[in-house]
Short mmCIF file of C-alpha atoms in Angstrom, two decimals:
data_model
loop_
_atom_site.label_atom_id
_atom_site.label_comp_id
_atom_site.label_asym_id
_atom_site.label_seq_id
_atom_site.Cartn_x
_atom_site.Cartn_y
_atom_site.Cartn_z
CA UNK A 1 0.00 0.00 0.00
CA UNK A 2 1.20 3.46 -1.21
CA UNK A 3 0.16 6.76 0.25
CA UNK A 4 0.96 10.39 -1.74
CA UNK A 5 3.26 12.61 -0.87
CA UNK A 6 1.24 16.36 -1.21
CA UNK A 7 4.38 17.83 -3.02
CA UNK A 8 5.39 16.66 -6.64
CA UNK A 9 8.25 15.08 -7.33
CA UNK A 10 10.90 16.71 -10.05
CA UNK A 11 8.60 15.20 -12.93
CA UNK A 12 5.55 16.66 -11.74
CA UNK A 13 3.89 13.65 -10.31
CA UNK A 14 3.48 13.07 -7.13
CA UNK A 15 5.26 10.71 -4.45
CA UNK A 16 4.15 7.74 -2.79
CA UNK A 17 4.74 6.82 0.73
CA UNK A 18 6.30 3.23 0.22
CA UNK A 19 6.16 2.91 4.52
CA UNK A 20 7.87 3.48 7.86
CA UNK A 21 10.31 2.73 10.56
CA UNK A 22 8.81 3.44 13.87
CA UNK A 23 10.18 3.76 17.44
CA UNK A 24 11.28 1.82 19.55
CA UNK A 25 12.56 -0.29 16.19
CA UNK A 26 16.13 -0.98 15.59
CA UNK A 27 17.50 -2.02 12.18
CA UNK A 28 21.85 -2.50 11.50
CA UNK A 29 22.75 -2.81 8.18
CA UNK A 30 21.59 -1.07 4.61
CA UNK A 31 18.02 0.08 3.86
CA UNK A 32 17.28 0.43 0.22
CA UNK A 33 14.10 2.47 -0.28
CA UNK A 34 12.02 3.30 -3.71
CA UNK A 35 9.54 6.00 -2.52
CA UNK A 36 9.17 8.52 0.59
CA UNK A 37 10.16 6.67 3.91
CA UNK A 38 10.01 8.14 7.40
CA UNK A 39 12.48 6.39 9.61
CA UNK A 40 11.36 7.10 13.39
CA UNK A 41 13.39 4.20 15.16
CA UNK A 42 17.33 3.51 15.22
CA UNK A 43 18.90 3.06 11.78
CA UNK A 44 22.96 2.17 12.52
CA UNK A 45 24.13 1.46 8.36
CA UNK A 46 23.59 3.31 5.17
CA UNK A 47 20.33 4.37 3.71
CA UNK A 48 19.86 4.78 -0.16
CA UNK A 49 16.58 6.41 -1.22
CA UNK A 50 15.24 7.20 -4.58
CA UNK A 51 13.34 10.05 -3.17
CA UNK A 52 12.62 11.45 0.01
CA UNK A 53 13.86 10.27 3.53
CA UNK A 54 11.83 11.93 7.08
CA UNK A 55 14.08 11.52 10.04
CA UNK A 56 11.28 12.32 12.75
CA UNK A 57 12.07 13.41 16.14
CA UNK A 58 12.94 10.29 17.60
CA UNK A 59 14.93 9.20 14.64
CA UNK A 60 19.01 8.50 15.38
CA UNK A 61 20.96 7.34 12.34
CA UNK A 62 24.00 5.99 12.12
CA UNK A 63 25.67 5.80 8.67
CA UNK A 64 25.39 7.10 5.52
CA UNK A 65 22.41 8.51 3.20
CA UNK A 66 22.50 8.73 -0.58
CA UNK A 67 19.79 9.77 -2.33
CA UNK A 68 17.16 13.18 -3.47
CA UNK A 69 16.06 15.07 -0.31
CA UNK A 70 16.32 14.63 4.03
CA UNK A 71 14.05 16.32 6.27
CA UNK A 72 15.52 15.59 9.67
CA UNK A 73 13.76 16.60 12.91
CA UNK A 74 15.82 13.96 14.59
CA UNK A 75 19.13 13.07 14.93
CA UNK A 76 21.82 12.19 12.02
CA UNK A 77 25.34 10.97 13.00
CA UNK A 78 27.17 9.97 10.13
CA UNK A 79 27.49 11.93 6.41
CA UNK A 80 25.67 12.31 3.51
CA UNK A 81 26.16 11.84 -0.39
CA UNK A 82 26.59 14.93 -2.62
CA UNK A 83 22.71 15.20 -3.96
CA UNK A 84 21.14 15.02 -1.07
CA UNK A 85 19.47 17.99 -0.65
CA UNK A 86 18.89 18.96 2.78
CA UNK A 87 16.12 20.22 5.25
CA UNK A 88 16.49 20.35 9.19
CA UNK A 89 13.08 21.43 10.98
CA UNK A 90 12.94 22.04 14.65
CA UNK A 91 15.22 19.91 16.63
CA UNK A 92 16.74 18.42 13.60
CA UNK A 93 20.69 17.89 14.27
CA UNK A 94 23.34 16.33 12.40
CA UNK A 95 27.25 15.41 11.97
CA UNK A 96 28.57 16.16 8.18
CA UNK A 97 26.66 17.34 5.41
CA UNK A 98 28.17 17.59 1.85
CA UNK A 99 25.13 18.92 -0.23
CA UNK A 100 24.00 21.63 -2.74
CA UNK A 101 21.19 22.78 -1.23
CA UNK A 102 20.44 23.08 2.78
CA UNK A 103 17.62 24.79 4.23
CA UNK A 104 17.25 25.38 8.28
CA UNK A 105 13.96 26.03 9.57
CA UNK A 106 13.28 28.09 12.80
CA UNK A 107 14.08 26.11 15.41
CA UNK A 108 16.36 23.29 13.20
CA UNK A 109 19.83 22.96 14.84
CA UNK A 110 22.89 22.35 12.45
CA UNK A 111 26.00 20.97 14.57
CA UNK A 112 28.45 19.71 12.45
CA UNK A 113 30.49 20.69 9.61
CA UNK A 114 28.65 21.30 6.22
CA UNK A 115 30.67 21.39 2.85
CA UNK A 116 28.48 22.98 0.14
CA UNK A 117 28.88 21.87 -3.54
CA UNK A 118 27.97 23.49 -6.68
CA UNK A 119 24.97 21.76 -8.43
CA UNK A 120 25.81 20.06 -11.77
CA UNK A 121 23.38 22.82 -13.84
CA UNK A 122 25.65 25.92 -11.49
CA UNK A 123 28.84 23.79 -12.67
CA UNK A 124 28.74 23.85 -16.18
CA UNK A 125 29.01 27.50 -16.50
CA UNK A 126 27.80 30.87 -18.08
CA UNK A 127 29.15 32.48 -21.11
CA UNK A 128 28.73 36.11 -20.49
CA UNK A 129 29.11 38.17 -24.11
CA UNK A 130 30.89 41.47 -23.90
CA UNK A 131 31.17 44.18 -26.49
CA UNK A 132 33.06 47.16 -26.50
CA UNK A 133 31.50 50.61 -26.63
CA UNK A 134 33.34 53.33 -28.75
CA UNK A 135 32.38 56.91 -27.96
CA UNK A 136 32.49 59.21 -31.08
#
């Protein structure tokens, strides 16, 4: 069972909830996901996510994410992959962050060390014409 995501996803259509971790549930090793997951228990591994990952309050995890977009009102010890694009609501903390895009809501506390990265459309460039103006 699938339930949708009220935003779209980069294609326009919109995501489906493919499930949960709750609390009080503890999982060790790698978590491959397909659709928006919320992860509320203890994750100690890597998580690799096709679309979006929700670390809620009582989230803790342990490893390594790779994948589109974090929202993280919990707690994130580890680093993350370069296209993860990041969001920390209120109480949300982390360790390392290497991402092009992080947003901090009111309240969201970043404690760590963030390195950001140019995204690939930024890196290829602009060519900037310039002609010369002769005064008569």
């Amino acid at each position: 069972m699938a339930w949708k995501w009220p935003g779209t996803s980069k294609d326009g259509s919109s995501e489906e909830w493919t499930g949960f971790i709750d609390q009080g549930v503890s999982l060790e090793g790698t978590l491959t996901l397909t659709g928006t997951f919320r992860i509320d228990g203890h994750i100690k591994g890597n998580i690799i996510s096709e679309q979006t990952v929700i670390l809620g309050e009582n989230a803790k995890v342990e490893g390594q994410i790779e994948g589109n977009r974090v929202v993280i009102a919990g707690r994130f010890d580890a680093s993350s992959s370069p296209e993860v694009a990041w969001r920390f609501s209120p109480r949300g903390r982390n360790g390392e962050v290497h991402s092009p895009c992080m947003v901090i809501d009111p309240g969201g506390i970043f404690d760590g060390r963030c390195h950001m990265l140019a995204s690939s459309e930024a890196a290829a460039g602009v060519t900037i014409p310039i002609r010369a103006v002769s005064q008569a």
